[in-house]
Short mmCIF file of C-alpha atoms and ligand atoms in Angstrom, two decimals:
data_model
loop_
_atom_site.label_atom_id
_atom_site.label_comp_id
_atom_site.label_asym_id
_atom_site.label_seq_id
_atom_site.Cartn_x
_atom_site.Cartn_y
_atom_site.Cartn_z
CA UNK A 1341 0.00 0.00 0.00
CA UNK A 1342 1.30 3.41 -0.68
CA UNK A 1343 2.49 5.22 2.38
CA UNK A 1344 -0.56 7.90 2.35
CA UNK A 1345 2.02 10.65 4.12
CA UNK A 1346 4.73 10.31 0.99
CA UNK A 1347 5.51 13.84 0.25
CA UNK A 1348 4.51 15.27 -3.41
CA UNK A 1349 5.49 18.36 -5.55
CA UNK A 1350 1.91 19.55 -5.19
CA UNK A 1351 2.59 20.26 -1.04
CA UNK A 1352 5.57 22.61 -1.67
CA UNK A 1353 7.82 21.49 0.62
CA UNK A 1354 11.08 23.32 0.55
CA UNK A 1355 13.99 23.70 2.77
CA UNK A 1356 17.32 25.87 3.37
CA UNK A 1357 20.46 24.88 2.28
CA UNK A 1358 21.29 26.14 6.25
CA UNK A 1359 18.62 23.74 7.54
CA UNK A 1360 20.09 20.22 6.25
CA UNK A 1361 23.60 21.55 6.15
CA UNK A 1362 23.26 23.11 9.47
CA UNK A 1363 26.49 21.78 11.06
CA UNK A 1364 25.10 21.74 14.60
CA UNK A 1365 27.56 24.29 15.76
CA UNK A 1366 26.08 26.55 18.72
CA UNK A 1367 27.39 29.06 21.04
CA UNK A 1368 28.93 26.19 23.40
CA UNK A 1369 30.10 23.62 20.86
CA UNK A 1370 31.57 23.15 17.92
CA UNK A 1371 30.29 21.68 14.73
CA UNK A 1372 29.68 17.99 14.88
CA UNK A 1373 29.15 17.43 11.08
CA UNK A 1374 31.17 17.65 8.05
CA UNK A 1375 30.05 20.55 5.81
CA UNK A 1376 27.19 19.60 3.36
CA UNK A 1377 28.82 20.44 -0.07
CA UNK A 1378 24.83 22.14 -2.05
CA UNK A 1379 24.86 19.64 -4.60
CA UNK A 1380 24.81 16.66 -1.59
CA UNK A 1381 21.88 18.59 0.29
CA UNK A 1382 20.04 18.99 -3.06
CA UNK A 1383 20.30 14.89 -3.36
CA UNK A 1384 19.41 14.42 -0.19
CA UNK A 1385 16.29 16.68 0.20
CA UNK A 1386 15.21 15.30 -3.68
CA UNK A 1387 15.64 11.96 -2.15
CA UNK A 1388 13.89 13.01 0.56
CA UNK A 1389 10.64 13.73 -1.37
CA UNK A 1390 11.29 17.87 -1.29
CA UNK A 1391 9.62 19.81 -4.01
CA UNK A 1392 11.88 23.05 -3.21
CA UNK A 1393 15.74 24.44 -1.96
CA UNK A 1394 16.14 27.86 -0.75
CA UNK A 1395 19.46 29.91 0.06
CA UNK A 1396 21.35 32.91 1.24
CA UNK A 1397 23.88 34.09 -1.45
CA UNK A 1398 26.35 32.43 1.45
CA UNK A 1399 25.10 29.30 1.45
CA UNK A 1400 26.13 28.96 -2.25
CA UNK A 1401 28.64 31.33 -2.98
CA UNK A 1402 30.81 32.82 -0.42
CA UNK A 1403 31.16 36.14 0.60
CA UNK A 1404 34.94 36.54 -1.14
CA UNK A 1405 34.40 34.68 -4.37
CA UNK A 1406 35.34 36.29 -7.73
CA UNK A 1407 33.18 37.06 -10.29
CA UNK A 1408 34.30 33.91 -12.23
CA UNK A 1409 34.31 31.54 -9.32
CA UNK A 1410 30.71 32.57 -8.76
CA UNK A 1411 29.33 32.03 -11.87
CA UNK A 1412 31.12 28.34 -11.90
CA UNK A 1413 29.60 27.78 -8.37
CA UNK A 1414 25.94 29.11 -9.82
CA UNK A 1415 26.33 26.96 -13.18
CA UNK A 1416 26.94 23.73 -10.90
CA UNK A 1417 24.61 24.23 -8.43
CA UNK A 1418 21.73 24.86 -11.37
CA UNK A 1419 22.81 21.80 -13.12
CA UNK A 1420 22.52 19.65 -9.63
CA UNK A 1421 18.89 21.40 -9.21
CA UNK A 1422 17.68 20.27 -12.79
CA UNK A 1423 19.08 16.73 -12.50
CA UNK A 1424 17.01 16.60 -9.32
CA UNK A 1425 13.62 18.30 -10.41
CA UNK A 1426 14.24 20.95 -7.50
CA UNK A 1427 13.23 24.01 -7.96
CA UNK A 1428 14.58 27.27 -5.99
CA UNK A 1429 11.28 29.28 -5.15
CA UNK A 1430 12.53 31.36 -2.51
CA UNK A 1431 16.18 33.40 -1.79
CA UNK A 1432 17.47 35.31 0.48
CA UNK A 1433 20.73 37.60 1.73
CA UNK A 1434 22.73 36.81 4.35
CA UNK A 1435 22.91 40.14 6.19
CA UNK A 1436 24.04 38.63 10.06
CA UNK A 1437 27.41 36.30 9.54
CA UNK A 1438 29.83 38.52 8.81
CA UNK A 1439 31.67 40.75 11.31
CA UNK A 1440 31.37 43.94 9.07
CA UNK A 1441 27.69 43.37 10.15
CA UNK A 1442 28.02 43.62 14.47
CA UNK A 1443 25.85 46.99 14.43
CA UNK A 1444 23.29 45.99 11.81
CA UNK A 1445 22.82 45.49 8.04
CA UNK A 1446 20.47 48.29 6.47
CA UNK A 1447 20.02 50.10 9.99
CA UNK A 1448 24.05 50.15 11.05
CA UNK A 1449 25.78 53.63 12.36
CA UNK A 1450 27.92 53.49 9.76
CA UNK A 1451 26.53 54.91 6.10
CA UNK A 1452 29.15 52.62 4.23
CA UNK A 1453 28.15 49.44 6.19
CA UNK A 1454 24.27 50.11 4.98
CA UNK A 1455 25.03 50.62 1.63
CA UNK A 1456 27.41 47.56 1.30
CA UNK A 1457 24.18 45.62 3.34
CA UNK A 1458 21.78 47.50 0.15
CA UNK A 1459 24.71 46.21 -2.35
CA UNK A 1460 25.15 43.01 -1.19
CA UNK A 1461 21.02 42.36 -1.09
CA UNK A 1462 20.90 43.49 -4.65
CA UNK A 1463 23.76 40.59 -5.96
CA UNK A 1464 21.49 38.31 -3.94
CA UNK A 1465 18.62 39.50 -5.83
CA UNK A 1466 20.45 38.83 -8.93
CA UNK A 1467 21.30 35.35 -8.16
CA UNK A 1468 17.57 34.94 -6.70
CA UNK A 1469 16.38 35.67 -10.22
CA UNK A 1470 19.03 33.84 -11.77
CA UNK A 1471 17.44 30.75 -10.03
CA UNK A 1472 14.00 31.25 -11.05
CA UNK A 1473 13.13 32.02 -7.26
CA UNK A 1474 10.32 34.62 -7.09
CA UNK A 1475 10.14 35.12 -3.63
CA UNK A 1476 13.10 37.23 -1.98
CA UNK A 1477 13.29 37.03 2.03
CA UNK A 1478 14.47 39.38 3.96
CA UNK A 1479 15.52 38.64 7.91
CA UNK A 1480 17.34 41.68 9.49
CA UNK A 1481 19.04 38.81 12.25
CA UNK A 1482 21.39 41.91 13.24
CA UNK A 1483 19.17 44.89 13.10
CA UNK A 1484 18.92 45.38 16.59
CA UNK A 1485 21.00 46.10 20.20
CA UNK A 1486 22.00 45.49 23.03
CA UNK A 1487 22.14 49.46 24.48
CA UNK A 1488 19.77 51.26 22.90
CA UNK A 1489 22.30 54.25 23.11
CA UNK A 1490 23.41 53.17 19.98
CA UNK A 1491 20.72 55.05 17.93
CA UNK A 1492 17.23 55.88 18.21
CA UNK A 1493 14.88 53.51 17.40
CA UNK A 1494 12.79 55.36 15.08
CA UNK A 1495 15.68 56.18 13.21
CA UNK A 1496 16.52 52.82 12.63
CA UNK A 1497 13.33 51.80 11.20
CA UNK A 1498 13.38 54.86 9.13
CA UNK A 1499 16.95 53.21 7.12
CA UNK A 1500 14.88 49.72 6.81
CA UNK A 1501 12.78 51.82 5.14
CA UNK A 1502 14.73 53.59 2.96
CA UNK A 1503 16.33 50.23 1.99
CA UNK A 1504 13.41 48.29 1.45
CA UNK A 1505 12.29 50.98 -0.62
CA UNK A 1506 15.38 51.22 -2.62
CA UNK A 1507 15.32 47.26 -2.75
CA UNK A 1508 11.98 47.47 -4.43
CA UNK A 1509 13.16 49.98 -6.74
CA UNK A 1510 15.85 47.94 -8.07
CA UNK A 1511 13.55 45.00 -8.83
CA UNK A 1512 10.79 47.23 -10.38
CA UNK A 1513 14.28 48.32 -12.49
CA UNK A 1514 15.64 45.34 -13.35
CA UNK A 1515 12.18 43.85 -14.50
CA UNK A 1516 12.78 41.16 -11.78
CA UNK A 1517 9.45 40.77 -10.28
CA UNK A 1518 10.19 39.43 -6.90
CA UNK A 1519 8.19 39.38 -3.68
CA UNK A 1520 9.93 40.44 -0.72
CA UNK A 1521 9.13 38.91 2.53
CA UNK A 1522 9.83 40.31 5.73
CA UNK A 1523 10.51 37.93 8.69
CA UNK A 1524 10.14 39.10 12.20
CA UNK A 1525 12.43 37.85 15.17
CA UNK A 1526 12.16 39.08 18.73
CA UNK A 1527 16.09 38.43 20.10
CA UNK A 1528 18.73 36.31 19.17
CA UNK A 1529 21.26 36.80 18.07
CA UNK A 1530 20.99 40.74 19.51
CA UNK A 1531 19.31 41.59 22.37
CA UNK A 1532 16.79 42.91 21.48
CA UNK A 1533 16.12 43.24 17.40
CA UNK A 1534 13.61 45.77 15.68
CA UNK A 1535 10.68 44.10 14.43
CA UNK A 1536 10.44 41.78 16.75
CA UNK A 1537 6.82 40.44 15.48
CA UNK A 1538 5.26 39.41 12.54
CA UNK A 1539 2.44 42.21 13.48
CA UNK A 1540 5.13 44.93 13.74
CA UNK A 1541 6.07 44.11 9.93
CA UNK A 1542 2.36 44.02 9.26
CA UNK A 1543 2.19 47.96 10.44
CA UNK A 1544 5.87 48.96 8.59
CA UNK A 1545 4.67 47.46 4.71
CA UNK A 1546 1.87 50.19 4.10
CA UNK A 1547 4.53 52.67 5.03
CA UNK A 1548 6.95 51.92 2.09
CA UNK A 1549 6.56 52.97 -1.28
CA UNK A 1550 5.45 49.67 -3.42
CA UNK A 1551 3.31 47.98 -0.38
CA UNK A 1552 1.60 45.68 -3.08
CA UNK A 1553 5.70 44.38 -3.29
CA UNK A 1554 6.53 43.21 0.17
CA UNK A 1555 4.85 40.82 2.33
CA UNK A 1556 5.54 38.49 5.77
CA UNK A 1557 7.45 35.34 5.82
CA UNK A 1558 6.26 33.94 9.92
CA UNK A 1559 8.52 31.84 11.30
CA UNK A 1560 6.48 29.52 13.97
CA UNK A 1561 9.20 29.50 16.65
CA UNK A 1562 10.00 33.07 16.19
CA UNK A 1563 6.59 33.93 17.28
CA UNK A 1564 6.83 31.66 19.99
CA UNK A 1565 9.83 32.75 21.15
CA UNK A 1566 8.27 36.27 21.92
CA UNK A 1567 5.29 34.29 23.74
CA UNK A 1568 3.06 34.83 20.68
CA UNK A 1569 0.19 32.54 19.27
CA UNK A 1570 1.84 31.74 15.84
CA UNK A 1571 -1.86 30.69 14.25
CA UNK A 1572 -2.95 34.60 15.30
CA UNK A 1573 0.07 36.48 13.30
CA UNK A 1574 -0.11 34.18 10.31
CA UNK A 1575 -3.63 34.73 10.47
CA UNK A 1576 -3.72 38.05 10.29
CA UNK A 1577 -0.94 38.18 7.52
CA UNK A 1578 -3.09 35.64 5.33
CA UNK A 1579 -6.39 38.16 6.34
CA UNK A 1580 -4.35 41.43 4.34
CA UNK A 1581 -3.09 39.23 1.47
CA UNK A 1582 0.52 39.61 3.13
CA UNK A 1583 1.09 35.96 3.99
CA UNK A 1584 3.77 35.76 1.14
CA UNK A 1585 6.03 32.31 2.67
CA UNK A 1586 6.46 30.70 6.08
CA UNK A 1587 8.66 29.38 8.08
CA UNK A 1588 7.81 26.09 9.65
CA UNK A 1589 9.67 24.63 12.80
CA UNK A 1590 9.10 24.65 16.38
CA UNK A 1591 10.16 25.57 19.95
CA UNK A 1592 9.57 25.61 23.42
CA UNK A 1593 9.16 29.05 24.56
CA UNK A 1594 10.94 31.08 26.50
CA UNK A 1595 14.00 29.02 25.47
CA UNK A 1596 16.92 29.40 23.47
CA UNK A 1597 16.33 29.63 19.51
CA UNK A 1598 15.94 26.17 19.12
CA UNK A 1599 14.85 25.79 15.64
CA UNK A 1600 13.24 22.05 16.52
CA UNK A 1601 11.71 19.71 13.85
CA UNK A 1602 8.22 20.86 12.75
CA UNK A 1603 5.49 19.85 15.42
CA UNK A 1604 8.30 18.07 17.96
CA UNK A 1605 7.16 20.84 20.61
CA UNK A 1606 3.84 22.16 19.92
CA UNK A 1607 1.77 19.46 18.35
CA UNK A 1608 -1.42 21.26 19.24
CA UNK A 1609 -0.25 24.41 17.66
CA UNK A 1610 0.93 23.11 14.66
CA UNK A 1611 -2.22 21.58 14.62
CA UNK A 1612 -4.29 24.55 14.12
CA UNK A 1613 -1.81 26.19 11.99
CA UNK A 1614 -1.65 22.79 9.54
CA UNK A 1615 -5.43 23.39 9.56
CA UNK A 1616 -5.87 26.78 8.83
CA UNK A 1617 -3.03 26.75 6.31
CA UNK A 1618 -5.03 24.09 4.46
CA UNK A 1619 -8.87 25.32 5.48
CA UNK A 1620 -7.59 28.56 3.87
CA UNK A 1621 -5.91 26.88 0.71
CA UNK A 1622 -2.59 28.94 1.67
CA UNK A 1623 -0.27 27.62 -1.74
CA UNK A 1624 2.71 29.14 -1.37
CA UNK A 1625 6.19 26.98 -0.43
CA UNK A 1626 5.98 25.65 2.87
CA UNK A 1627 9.17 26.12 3.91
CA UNK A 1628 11.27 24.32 6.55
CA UNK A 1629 12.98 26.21 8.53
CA UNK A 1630 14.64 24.24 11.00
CA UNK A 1631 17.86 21.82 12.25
CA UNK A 1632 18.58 18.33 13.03
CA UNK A 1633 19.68 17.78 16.46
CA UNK A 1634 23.19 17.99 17.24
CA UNK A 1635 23.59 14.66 18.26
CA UNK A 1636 22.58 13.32 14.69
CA UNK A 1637 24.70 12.81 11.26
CA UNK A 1638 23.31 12.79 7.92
CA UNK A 1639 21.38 9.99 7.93
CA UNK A 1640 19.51 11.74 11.58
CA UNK A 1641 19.20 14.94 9.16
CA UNK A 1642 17.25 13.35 6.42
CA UNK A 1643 15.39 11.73 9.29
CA UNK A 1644 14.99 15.04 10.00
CA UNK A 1645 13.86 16.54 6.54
CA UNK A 1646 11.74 13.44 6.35
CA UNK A 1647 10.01 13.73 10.00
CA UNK A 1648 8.85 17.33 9.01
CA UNK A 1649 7.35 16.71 6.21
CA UNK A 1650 5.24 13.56 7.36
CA UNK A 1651 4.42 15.61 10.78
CA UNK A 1652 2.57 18.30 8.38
CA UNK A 1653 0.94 15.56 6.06
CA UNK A 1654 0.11 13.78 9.14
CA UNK A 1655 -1.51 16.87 10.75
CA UNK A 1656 -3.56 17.72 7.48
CA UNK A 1657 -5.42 14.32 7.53
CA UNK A 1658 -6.16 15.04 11.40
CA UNK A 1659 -7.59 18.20 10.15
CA UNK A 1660 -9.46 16.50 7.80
CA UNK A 1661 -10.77 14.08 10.39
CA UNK A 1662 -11.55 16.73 12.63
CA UNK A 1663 -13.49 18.59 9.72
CA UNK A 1664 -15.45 15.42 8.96
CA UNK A 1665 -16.17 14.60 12.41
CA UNK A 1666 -20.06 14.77 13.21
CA UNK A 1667 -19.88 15.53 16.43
CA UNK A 1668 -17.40 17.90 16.31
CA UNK A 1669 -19.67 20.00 13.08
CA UNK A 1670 -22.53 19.35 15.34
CA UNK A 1671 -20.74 21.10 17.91
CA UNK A 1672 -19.20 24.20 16.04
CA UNK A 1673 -22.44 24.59 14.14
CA UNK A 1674 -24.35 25.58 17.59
CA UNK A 1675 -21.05 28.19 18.18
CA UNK A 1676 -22.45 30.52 15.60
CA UNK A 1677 -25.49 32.99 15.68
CA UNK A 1678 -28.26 30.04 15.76
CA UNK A 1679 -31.79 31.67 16.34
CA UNK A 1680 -31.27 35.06 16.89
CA UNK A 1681 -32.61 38.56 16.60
CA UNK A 1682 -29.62 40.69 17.31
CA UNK A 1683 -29.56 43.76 15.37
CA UNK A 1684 -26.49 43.54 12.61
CA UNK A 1685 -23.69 45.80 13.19
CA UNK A 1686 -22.14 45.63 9.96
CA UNK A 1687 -22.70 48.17 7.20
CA UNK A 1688 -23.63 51.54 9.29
CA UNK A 1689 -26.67 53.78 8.00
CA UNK A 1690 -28.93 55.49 10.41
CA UNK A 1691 -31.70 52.70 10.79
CA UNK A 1692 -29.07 50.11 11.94
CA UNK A 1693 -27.91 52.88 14.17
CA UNK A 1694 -31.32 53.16 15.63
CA UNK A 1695 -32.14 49.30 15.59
CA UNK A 1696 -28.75 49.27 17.03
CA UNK A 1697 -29.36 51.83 19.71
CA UNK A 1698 -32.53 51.13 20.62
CA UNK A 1699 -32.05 47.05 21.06
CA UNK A 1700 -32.50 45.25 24.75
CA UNK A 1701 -30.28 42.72 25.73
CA UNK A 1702 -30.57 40.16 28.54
CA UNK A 1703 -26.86 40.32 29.54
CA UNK A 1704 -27.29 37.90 32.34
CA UNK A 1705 -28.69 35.18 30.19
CA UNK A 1706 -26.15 35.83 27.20
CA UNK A 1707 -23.40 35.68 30.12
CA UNK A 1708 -25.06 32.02 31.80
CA UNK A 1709 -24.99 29.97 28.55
CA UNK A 1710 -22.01 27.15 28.59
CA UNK A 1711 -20.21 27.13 25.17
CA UNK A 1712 -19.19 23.79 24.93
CA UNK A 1713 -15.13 24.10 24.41
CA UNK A 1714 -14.11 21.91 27.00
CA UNK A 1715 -16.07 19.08 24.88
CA UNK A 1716 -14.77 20.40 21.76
CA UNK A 1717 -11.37 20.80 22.97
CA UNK A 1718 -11.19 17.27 24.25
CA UNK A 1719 -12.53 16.05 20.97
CA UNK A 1720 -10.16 17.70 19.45
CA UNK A 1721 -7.44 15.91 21.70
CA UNK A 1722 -8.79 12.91 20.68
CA UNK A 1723 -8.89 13.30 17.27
CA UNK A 1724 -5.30 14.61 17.61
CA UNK A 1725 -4.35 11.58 19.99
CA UNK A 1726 -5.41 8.74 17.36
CA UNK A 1727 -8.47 7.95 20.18
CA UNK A 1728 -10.90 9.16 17.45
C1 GLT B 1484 18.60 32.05 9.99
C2 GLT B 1484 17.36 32.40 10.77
C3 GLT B 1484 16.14 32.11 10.05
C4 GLT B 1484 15.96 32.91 8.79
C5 GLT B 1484 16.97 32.62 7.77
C6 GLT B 1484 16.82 33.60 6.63
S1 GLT B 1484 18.54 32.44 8.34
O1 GLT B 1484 18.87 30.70 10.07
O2 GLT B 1484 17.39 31.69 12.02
O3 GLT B 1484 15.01 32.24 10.84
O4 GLT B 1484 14.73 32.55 8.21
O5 GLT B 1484 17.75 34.60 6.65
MN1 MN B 1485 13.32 31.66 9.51
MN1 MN B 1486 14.68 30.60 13.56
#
């Protein structure tokens, strides 16, 4: 019998070149694996049953290649993607390894750091395009501090702005048509770093000058890091057209940046964000963003690759189940409005002001009705559990 959780092209599944050839290095320890040459993790993640690779310029090319070299490294890497059927839908710059950037990328003291952090996004764009990818990510890992007598904030977000603007500009230029997606990060590796939600990016993109241009790329532990209901921000993203990727992982909060496999912490959360992502026919990449543990080699990283993808195909047929469930509809049917003569409150004109105004309630009743989510909940659990 085919395995029913096999992962296809149609689910978009796509990881970074820094997530299966993350070397399990951390502030403590040293790396534990050999590097991952691209071509290997582009095998691997094919092999795996991955529809997509994404990558910082870095993870490809690095930083002090020549022209020539680059263009070798490109060529090879493209050829490994084709003889794989991978596709690259999403890029991105890497803005947060290199010392030059200790005080911040496009929001740094220093005029000649920000427009080497604006020159260096634009050769990423180039090799974005040069990849096919269409969607560009930006994650400002060093915008931030740790004093904040380093600069006024608002200053700061006025040079993101000025460089996402002049980002924009370039693409618009160069005919490129890319996306740009903004992902939000409360701490880690600065103290404290500017845009710390996915709702704070939400409130900077209608500030900029091509809006339509840039959307949100949530990451699921970055949200939880900051003690944040992951389903809420993505939902709101999807709700103004701005949920342009994701990143899926997980985390414990108020931990470290732990970058877990998808659903190993949360399974509840993921849960409802598996759902809603599916309920809402979300078709973008659904990106991995995430690590083996440190105490694995290759084989525990495609385990890895592997274990989030089944976790989210896994988690969609629960959803299903739970969708299909009768007692479960019977029970979210009576949540509604049922039988009721409540004045509406949408569309004001003056006679729904005055039905509005001039409608009794019984508060006290409204207030002693039960509503049922401890039974739904629990069914939910069991539906989650296997016990249904
Ligand atoms: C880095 C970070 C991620 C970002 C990547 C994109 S790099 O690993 O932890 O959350 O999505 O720059
Ligand atoms: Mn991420
Ligand atoms: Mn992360």
């Amino acid at each position: 019998m085919p395995d029913p959780f096999a992962p296809r092209p149609e689910h978009k599944f796509s990881f970074g070149l820094w997530t299966v050839g993350n070397r399990g290095r951390d502030p403590f320890g040293d790396a534990v694996r050999e590097p991952l040459p691209p071509e290997d993790a582009v095998a691997m993640l094919s092999e795996a049953g991955a529809w997509g690779v994404n990558l910082h310029d870095n993870d490809l090319v690095p930083i002090d290649a020549s022209p020539s070299e680059r263009d070798r490294i490109v060529a090879g890497f493209r050829r490994a993607c084709e003889r794989h059927g991978m596709v690259v839908p999403m890029a991105t710059v890497n803005l947060f390894f290199d010392p030059v950037f200790r005080d911040g990328a496009f929001t740094a003291n220093d005029p000649r750091v920000r427009a080497y952090a604006v020159q260096k996004t634009m050769r990423a764009m180039d090799l974005a395009v040069e990849l096919g990818a269409r969607i560009f990510v930006l994650w400002g890992g060093r915008e931030g501090t740790e004093t904040d007598a380093c600069r006024r904030p608002d200053d700061a977000i006025k040079r993101l702005r000025e460089a996402v603007n002049f980002l924009c500009e370039y693409s618009v230029d160069r005919r490129y048509g890319l996306r740009f997606a903004l992902e939000a990060k409360p701490n880690e590796p600065r103290g404290d770093i500017y845009m710390a939600t996915t709702a704070a990016y939400l409130a900077f993109i209608p500030t900029l000058d091509h809006p339509e241009m840039v959307g949100v790329n949530p990451e699921v532990a970055h949200e939880q890091m900051a003690g944040l209901n992951v389903l809420h921000a993505v939902a709101q993203a999807w709700e103004a057209g701005k949920l342009f990727h994701i990143d899926l992982n997980d985390q414990f909060p108020g931990r470290y940046d732990q970058d877990f496999r998808f659903g190993s912490a949360n399974v509840k959360s993921a849960f409802w964000l598996v759902k809603f992502l599916e309920e809402v026919g979300y078709d973008g990449p659904r990106h991995f963003d995430a690590h083996a543990y440190r105490t694995e080699d290759y084989g525990g990283v495609c385990d890895f690759a592997r274990g989030c993808m089944r976790t989210y195909l896994v988690l969609a047929e629960r959803a299903r189940r739970w969708r299909e469930d009768r007692e479960i509809q019977t029970l979210v049917a009576s949540l509604g409005d049922g039988d009721h003569d409540a004045p509406a409150v949408s569309a004001y004109s003056p006679q729904r002001r005055d039905a509005l105004l001039g409608a009794a309630f019984d508060r006290a009743a409204l207030a002693r009705r039960g509503l049922g989510y401890e039974r739904l909940d629990q069914l939910t659990m069991d539906v989650l559990l296997g016990a249904r």
